[in-house]
Coordinates of C-alpha atoms in Angstrom, one line a residue:
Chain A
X1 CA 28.9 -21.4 2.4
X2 CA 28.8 -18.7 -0.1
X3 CA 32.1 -16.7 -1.1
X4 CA 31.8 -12.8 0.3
X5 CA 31.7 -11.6 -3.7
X6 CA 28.8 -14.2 -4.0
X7 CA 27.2 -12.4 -0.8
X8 CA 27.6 -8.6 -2.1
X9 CA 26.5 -10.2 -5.6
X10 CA 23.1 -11.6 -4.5
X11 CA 22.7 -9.1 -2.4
X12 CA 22.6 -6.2 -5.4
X13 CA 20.6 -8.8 -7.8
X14 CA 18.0 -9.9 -5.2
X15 CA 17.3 -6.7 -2.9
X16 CA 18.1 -4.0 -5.3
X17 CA 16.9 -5.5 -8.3
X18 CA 20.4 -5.1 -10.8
X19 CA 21.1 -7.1 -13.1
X20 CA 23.4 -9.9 -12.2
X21 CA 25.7 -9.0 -15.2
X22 CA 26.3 -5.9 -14.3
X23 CA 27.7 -7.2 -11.5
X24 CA 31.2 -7.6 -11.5
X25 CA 34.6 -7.2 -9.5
X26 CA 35.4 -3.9 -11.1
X27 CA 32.3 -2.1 -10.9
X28 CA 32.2 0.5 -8.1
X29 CA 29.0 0.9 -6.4
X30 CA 28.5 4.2 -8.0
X31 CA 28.8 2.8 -10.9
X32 CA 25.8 0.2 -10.0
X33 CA 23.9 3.6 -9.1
X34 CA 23.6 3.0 -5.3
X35 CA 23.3 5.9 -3.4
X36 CA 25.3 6.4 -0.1
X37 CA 22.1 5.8 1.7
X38 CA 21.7 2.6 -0.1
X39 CA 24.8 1.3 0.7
X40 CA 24.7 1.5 4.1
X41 CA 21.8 -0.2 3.9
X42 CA 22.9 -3.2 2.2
X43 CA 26.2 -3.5 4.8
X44 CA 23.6 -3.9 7.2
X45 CA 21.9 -6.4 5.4
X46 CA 26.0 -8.1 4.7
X47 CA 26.2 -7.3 8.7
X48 CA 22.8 -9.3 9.1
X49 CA 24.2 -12.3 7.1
X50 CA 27.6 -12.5 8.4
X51 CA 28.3 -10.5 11.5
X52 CA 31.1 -8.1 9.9
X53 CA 30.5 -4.7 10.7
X54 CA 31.0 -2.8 7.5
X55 CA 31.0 1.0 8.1
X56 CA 32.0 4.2 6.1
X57 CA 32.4 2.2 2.8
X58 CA 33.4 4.7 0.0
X59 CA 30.4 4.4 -2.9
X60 CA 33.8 4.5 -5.4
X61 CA 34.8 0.8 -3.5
X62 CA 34.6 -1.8 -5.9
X63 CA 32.8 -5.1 -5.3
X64 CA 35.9 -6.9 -5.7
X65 CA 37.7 -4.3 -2.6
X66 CA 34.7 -5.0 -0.7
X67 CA 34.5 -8.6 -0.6
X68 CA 38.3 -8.6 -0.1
X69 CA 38.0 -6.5 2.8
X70 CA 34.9 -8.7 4.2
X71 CA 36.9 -11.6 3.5
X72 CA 40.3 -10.1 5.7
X73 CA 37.7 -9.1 8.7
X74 CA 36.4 -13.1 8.3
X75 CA 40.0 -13.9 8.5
X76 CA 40.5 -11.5 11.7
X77 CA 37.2 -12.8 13.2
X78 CA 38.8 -16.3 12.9
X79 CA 42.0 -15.2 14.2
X80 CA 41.0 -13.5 17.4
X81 CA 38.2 -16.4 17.9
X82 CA 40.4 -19.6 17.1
X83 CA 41.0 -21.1 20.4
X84 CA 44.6 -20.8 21.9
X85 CA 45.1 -17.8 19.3
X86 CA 46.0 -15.3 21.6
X87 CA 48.2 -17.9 24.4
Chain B
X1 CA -4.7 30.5 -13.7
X2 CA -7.9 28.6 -14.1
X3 CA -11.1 29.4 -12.3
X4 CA -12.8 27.8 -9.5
X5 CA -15.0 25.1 -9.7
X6 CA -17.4 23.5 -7.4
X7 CA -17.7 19.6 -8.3
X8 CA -14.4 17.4 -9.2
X9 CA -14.6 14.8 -11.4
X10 CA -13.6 11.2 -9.4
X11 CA -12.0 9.7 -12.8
X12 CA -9.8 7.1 -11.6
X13 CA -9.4 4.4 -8.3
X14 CA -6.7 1.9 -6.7
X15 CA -7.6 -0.1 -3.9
X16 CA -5.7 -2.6 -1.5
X17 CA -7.6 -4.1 0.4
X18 CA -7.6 -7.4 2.6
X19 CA -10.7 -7.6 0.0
X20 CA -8.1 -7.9 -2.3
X21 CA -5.6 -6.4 -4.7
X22 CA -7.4 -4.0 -6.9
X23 CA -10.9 -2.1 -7.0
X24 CA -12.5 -5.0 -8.6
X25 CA -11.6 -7.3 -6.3
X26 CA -12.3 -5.5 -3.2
X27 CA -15.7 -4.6 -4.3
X28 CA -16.5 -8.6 -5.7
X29 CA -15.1 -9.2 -2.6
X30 CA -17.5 -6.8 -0.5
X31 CA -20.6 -8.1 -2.5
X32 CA -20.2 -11.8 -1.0
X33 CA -21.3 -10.2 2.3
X34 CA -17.9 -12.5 4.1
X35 CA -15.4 -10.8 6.5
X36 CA -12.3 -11.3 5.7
X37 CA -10.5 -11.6 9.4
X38 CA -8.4 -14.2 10.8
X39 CA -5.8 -15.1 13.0
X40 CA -2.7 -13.3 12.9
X41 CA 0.9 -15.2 13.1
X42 CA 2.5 -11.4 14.3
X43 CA 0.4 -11.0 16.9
X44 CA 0.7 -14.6 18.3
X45 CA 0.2 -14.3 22.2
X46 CA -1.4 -11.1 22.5
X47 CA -5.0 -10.7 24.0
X48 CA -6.8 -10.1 20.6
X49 CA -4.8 -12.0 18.0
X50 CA -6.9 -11.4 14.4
X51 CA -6.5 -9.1 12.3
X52 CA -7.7 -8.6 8.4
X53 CA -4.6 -9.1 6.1
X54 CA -4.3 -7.9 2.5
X55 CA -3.7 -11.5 0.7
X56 CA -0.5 -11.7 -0.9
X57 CA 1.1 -8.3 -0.9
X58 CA 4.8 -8.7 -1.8
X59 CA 6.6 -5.4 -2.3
X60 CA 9.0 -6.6 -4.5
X61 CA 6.8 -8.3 -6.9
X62 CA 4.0 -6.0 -6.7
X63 CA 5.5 -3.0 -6.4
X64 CA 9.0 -3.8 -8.5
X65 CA 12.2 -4.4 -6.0
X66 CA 14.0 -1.1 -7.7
X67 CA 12.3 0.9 -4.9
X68 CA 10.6 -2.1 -2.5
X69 CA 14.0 -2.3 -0.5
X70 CA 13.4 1.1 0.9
X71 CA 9.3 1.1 1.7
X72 CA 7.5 0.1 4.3
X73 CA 4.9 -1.7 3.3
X74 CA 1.9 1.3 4.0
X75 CA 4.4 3.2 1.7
X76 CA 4.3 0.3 -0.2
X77 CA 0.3 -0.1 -0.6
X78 CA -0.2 3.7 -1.4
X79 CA 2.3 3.5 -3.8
X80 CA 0.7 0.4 -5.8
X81 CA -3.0 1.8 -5.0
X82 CA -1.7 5.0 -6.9
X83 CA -0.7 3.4 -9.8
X84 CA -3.6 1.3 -9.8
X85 CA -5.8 4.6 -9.8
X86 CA -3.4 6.4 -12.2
X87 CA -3.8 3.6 -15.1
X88 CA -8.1 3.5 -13.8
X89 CA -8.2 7.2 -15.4
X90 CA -6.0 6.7 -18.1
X91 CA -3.6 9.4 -17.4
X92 CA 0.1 9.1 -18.3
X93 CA 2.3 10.5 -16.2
X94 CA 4.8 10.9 -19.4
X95 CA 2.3 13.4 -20.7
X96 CA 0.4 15.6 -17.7
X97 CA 2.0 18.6 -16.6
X98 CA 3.8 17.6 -13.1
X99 CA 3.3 21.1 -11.6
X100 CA -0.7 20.8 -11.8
X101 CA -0.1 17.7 -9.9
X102 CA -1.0 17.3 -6.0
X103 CA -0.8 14.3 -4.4
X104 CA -2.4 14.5 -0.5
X105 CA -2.0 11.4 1.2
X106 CA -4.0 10.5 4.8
X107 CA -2.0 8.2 7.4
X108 CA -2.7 7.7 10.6
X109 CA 0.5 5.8 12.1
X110 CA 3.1 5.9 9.9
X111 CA 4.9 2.9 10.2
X112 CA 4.7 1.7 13.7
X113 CA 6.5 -1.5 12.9
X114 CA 9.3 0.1 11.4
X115 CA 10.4 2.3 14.9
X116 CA 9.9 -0.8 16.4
X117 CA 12.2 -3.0 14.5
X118 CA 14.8 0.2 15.0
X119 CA 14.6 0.4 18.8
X120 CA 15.5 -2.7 19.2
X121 CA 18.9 -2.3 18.0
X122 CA 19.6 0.5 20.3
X123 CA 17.7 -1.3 23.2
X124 CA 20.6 -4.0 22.1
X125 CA 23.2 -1.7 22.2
X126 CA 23.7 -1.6 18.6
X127 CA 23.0 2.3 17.9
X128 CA 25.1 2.3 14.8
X129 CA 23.0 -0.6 13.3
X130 CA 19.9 1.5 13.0
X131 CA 19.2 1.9 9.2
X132 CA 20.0 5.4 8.4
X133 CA 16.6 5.0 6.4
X134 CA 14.5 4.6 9.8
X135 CA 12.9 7.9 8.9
X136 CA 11.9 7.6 5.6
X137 CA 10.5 4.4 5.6
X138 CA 8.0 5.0 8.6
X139 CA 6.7 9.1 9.0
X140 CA 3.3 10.1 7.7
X141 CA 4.4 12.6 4.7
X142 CA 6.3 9.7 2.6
X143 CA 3.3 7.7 1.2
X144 CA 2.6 11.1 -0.5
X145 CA 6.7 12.3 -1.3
X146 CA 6.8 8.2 -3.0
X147 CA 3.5 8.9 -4.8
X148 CA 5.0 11.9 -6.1
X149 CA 8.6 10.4 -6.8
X150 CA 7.2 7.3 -8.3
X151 CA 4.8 9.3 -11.1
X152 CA 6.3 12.5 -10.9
X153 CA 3.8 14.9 -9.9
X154 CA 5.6 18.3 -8.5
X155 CA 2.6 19.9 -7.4
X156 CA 1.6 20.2 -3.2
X157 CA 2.5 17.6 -1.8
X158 CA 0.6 16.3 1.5
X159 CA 0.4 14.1 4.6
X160 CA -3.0 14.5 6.5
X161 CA -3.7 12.6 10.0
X162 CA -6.9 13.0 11.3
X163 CA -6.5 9.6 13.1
X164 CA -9.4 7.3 11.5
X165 CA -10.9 10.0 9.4
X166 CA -7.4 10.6 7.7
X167 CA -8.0 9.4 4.4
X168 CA -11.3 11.3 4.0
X169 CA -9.6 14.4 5.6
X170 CA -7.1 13.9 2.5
X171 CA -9.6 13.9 -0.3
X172 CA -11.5 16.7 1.2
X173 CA -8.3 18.4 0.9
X174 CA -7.8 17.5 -2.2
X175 CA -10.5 18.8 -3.5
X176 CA -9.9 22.1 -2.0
X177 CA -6.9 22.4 -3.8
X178 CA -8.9 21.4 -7.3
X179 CA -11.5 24.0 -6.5
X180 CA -9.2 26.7 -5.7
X181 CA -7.5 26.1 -9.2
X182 CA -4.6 24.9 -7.6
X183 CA -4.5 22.0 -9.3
X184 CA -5.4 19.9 -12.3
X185 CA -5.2 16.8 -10.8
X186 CA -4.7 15.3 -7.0
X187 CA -4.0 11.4 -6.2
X188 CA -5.7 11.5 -3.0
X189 CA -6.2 9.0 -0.4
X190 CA -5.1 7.0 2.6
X191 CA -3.0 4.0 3.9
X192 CA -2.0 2.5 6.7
X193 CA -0.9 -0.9 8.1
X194 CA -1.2 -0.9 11.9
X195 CA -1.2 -4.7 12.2
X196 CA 1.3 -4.6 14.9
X197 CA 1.6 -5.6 18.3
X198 CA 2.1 -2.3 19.8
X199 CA -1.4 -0.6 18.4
X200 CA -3.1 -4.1 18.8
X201 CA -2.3 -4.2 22.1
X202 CA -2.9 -0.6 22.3
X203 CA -6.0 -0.5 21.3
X204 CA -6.7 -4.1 23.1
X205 CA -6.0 -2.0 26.6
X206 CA -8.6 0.8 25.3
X207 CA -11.2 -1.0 24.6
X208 CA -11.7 -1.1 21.3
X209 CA -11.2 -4.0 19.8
X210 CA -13.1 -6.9 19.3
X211 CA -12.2 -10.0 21.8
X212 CA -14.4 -12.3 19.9
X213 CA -10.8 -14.0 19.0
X214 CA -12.0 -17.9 19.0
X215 CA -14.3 -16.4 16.0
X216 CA -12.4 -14.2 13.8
X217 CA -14.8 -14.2 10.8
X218 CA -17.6 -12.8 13.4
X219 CA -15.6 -10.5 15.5
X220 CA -16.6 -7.1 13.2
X221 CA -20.3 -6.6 13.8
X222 CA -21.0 -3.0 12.6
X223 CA -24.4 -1.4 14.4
X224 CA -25.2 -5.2 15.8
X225 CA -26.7 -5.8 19.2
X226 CA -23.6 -8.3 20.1
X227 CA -20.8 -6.2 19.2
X228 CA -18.1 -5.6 20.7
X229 CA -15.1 -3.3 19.0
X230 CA -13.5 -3.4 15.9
X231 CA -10.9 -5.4 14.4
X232 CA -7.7 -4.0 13.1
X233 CA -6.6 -3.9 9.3
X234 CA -4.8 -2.5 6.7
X235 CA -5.0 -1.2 3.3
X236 CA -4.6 1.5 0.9
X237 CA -6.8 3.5 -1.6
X238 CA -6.2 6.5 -3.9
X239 CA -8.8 8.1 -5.9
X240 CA -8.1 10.3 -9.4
X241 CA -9.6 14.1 -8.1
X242 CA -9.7 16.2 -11.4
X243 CA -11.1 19.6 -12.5
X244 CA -13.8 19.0 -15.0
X245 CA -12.9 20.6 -17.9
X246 CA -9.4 19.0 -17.3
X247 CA -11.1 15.3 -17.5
X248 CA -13.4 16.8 -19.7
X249 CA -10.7 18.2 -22.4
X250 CA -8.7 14.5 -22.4
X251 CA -12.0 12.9 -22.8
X252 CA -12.2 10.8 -19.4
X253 CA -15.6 9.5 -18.2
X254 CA -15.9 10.1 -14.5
X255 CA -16.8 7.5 -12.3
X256 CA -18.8 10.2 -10.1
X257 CA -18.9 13.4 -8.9
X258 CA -16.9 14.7 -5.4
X259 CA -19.6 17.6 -4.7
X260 CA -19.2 17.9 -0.8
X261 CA -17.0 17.8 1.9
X262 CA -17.8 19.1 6.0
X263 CA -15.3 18.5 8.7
X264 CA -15.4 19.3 12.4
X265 CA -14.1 18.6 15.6
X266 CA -16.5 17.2 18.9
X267 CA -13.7 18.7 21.2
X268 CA -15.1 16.4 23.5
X269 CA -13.1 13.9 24.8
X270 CA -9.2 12.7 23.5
X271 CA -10.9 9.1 22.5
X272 CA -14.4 9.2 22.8
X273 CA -16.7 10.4 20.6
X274 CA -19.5 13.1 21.5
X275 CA -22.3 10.6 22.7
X276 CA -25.0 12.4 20.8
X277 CA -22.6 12.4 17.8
X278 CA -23.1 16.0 17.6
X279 CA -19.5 16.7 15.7
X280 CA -20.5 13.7 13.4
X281 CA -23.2 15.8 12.8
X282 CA -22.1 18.8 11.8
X283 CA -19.6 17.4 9.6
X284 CA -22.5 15.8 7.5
X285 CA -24.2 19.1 7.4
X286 CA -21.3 20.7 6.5
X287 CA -21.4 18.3 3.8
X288 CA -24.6 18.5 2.5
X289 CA -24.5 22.5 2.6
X290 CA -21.5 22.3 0.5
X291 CA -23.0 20.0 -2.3
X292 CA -26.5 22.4 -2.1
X293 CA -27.9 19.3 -1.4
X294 CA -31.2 18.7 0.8
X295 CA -30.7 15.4 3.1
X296 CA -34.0 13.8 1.4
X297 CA -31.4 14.0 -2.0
X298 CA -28.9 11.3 0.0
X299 CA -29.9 7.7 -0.9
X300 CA -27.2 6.2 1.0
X301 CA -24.9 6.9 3.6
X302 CA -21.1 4.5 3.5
X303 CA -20.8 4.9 7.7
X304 CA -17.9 5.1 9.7
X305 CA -19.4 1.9 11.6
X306 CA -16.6 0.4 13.7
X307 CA -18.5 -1.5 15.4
X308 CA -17.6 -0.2 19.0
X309 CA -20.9 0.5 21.2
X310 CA -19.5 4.2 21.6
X311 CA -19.2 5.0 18.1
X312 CA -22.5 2.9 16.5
X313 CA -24.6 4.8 18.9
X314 CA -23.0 8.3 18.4
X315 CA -22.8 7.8 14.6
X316 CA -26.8 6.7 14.5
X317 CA -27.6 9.5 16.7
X318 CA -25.7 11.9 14.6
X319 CA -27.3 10.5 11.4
X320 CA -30.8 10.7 12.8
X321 CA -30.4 14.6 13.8
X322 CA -29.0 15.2 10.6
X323 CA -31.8 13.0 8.3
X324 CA -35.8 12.7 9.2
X325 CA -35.5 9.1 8.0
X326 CA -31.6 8.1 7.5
X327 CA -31.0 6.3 4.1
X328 CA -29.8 2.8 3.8
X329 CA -26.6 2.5 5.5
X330 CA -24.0 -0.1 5.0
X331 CA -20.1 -0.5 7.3
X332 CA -17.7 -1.9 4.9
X333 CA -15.6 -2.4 8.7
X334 CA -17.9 -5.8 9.3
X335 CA -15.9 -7.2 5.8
X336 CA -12.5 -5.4 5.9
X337 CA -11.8 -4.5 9.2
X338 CA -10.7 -1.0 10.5
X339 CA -7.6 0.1 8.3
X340 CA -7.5 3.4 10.5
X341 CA -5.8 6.2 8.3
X342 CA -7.1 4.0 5.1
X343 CA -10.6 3.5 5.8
X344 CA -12.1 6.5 4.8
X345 CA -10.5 6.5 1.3
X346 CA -11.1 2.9 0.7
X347 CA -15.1 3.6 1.8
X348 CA -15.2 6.9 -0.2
X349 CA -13.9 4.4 -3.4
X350 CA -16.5 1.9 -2.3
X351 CA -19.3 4.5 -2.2
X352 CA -18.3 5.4 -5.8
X353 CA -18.8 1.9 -7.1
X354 CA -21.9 1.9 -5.6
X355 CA -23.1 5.4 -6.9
X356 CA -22.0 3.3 -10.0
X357 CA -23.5 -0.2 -10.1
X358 CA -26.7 1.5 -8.1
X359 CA -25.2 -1.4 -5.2
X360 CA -25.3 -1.3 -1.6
X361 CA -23.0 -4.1 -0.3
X362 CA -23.6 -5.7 2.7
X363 CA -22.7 -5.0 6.0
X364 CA -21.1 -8.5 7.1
X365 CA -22.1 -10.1 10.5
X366 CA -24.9 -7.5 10.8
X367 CA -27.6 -9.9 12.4
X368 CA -29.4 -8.5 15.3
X369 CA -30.1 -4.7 15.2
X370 CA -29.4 -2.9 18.8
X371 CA -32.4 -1.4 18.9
X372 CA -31.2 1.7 20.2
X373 CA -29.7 2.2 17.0
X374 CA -32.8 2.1 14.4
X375 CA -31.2 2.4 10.7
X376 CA -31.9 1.0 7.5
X377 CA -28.3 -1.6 7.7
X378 CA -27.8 -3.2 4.5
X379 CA -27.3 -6.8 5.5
X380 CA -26.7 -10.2 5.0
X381 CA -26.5 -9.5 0.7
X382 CA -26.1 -6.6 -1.7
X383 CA -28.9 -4.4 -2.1
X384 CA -29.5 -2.8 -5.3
X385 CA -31.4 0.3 -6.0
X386 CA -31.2 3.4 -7.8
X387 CA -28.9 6.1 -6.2
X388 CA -28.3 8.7 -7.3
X389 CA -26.2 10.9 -4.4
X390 CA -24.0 8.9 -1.1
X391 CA -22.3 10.5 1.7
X392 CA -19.5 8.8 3.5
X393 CA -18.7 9.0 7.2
X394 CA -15.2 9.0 9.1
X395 CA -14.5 9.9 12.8
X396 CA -11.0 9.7 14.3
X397 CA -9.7 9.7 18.4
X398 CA -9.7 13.2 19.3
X399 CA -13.2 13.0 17.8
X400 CA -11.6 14.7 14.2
X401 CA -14.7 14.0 11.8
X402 CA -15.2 14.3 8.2
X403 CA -18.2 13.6 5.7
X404 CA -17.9 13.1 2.1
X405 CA -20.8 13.2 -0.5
X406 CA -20.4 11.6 -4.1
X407 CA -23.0 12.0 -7.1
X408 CA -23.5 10.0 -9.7
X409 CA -21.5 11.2 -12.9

C-alpha cells in the first residue's frame, strides 16, 4: 500500500509528466507549475485512488502538507469507520 | 495587406486514421483495398457493436503527457495530425509569424464520451466530483484553441460543424480566409471520435448503421447492391492551406492545388438527404464554377459514399446531373469507416495523394454494383491513371453539403 506522498508523487511524475526529482516535500504545487485547474484535477484523480475528498487545496500547499493532510483524513476515515469507535 | 489570390497551395498533411498513424500509413493502408472494422470492447452489448479504431493511439506517448492529461482524445488526434502536417510542410512554428496564422478546425460531436463520463457523477450524486475541465476537454472550438496553443498560431481561430461535411466545411473556410489575404497560412481540418455508445446507439435506432455485426470487415459496402449503412470511426486530419507566394517565397513544393470549394444546403429533411441529391449537386457546381473548371476537367471524384441506401443513391444522382459521364469514383468509408466531423478532411488529404501518385484506391467490399447507381467505383485494387484535377464530396444530417476540388501542383 503506497504512502499518500508516494500517491501525490506518482501522481505528478506519471499523469503530468514532471520529473520525479523535482518532486519533493517542500515544493509547493506552484512551484511544480500546476495551475489551479490542474490541481483539482489531480485531487480527483487522489479522490479516485483513495476515497479522500480533497477540495479547495491552496496551489502554495506543499506536497509534504498535502500528503499530511491526506494522511489525517485516512486516520479520521479509520476512526469514524473502526467498529465500536463511536459506542 | 497582401492581395487576394485564387488557388492555395496544399503544402503539408497529418492523418490519423484507423488506417493508421500518419499520411503514409493511411494511404499504404487504403491501397490494400482491406477495411479496417472490427469488434468493439466499448460497445459490448449494443445492437451494432464494430466500429473502426485508430491502432494504438496513446495520448501520452503520442501526443507527450505535459498536455495528454487534459485532452480528450479527438483533441488529442487533431493535435498530433497538426503536428504531423506542420513538420509535412516544413514550417517551424519558432519562425512564421503567429498572427498570419489561422487554424479552422471541423468537429462534429465534440467529445460525447467526455459529458458522459461527467453525468455520471452527478447522476451519482457527486456534483462536486465533476472535473472542472468537463468543458474544455469535450466542446467543438478546442481541437482548434489546442492547435493554436500547441504551435502558436494567433491568427482566427475556428470550430466549424457541419455534421459529416465538417471537416470539408473547415478547409473551405480556410481557404477563404487565405484568399481574402487574411492569412498566410491555415492548419485546417477535422476530427472526431464518436466511438461511443450513445451515437452508436444513436445512429443504430436511425438507421444508419450497418447491422452486418457477425462480419465486421464486410459491414461498409460504399455504392454496393447489399449495403446496408455505415459503420462508425474515428480519426483526425489537418492539411497545410498556404498563399502561394508565401509557400512560394520559403521554397515549399506543394503537394496540390485547393482551387474550389461550393457548399449548400438541401433544406429538405433534418436527416435525410434530398433524394435526387440536388443540394449535393449544387455544391459540386459551386465547386467547379469556383475552380473555372468544366466537369469534363474532373478525372476523379473522392465521394462522400457512406454506404447508406439514402445517401449512395442521392450522391450518384447528384453526380450524374452534375457530370455527362461521372469520373472514376472511389468511398474511402468501405476501408475506414465513417469518422463523421473527420471524414471530409481525411478524404480531401486522400484525394491529394492521389492527385499525387496519379492512384485511385480502392473502394473496399465494393462487389456488386446496385444498378440504380451506375458509376465508375474503383474496386477491389488501386487504380492508377493520370489525373490531373479531383473533387471531394461531404454531406452532413441537416443535409449541410460541401465539395472540394484539388489540382495537381
Amino acid at each position: 500500500m503506497p504512502t499518500s506522498a508516494e500517491l501525490i508523487t506518482s501522481t505528478l511524475t506519471e499523469t503530468f509528466d514532471l520529473d520525479p526529482a523535482e518532486v519533493t516535500p517542500e515544493r509547493t504545487f506552484e512551484d511544480l507549475g500546476l495551475d489551479s485547474l490542474a490541481l483539482v484535477e489531480m485531487g480527483l484523480m487522489l479522490q479516485e485512488r483513495t476515497g479522500i475528498s480533497l477540495d479547495d487545496v491552496p496551489l502554495r500547499t506543499t506536497i509534504g502538507e498535502l500528503a499530511a493532510l491526506m494522511d489525517s483524513s485516512t486516520a479520521d476515515k479509520a476512526l469514524t469507520t473502526a467498529p465500536n469507535s463511536s459506542s | 495587406m497582401p492581395g487576394q489570390c485564387r488557388e492555395v497551395a496544399v503544402t503539408g498533411l497529418g492523418v490519423i486514421s484507423p488506417a493508421g498513424i500518419g499520411a503514409r500509413a493511411t494511404w499504404d493502408t487504403l491501397l490494400t483495398g482491406r477495411s479496417t472494422a472490427t469488434r468493439d470492447a466499448g460497445l459490448v452489448g449494443l445492437p451494432v457493436d464494430i466500429s473502426c479504431q485508430v491502432p494504438d493511439f496513446d495520448t501520452a506517448r503520442l501526443v507527450g503527457r505535459k498536455a495528454a492529461w487534459r485532452l480528450d482524445r479527438f483533441v488529442a488526434m487533431a493535435l498530433l495530425a497538426a503536428r504531423h502536417a506542420v513538420a509535412d510542410a516544413g514550417l517551424s512554428p519558432a519562425e512564421w509569424d503567429a498572427s498570419r496564422v489561422g487554424v479552422v478546425m471541423g468537429t462534429g460531436t465534440g467529445s460525447m464520451e467526455r459529458y458522459v463520463t461527467e453525468f455520471a457523477k452527478l447522476a451519482a450524486g457527486r456534483p462536486l466530483d465533476i472535473s472542472p475541465l468537463a468543458i474544455t476537454r469535450s466542446v467543438p472550438n478546442m481541437a482548434a484553441a489546442e492547435i493554436a496553443l500547441d504551435l502558436t498560431a494567433t491568427g482566427p481561430n475556428f470550430a466549424v460543424s457541419t455534421a459529416c461535411a465538417s471537416g470539408s466545411s473547415a478547409l473551405g473556410i480556410a481557404r477563404d480566409l487565405l484568399r481574402a489575404g487574411t492569412c498566410d497560412l491555415v492548419l485546417a481540418g477535422g476530427a472526431e471520435s464518436a466511438r461511443h455508445p450513445i451515437p452508436a446507439a444513436c445512429f443504430h435506432r436511425m438507421g444508419a448503421l450497418s447491422r452486418r455485426t457477425e462480419d465486421p470487415a464486410g459491414a461498409s459496402r460504399p455504392f454496393d447492391a447489399a449495403r446496408d449503412g455505415f459503420v462508425l470511426s474515428e480519426g483526425a486530419a489537418v492539411l497545410v492551406l498556404e498563399r502561394p507566394e508565401h509557400a512560394r517565397a520559403r521554397g515549399a513544393s506543394p503537394r496540390a492545388q485547393l482551387v474550389g470549394y461550393g457548399a449548400s444546403c438541401d433544406a429538405f429533411h433534418y436527416a435525410a438527404p434530398d433524394p435526387e441529391g440536388r443540394g449535393a449537386a449544387a455544391a459540386l457546381t459551386a465547386a467547379l464554377a469556383d475552380a473555372g473548371l468544366a466537369p469534363g476537367d474532373i478525372d476523379h471524384i473522392n465521394a462522400h459514399g457512406t454506404g447508406t441506401r439514402l445517401n449512395d443513391l442521392a450522391e450518384a444522382r447528384a453526380l450524374h446531373t452534375v457530370f455527362a459521364e461521372p469520373p472514376a469514383v472511389t468511398s474511402l468509408k468501405g476501408a475506414l469507416g465513417h469518422a463523421i466531423g473527420a471524414a471530409g478532411a481525411i478524404e480531401a488529404a486522400v484525394t491529394v495523394m492521389s492527385l499525387q501518385q496519379d492512384t485511385i484506391p480502392p473502394t473496399a467490399n465494393h462487389e456488386d454494383p446496385d444498378l440504380d447507381i451506375d458509376l465508375d467505383i474503383v474496386a477491389k485494387a488501386p487504380r492508377q491513371t493520370p489525373l490531373s484535377a479531383a473533387a471531394s464530396t461531404s454531406f452532413g444530417f441537416g443535409g449541410q453539403n460541401a465539395a472540394l476540388v484539388f489540382r495537381s501542383a
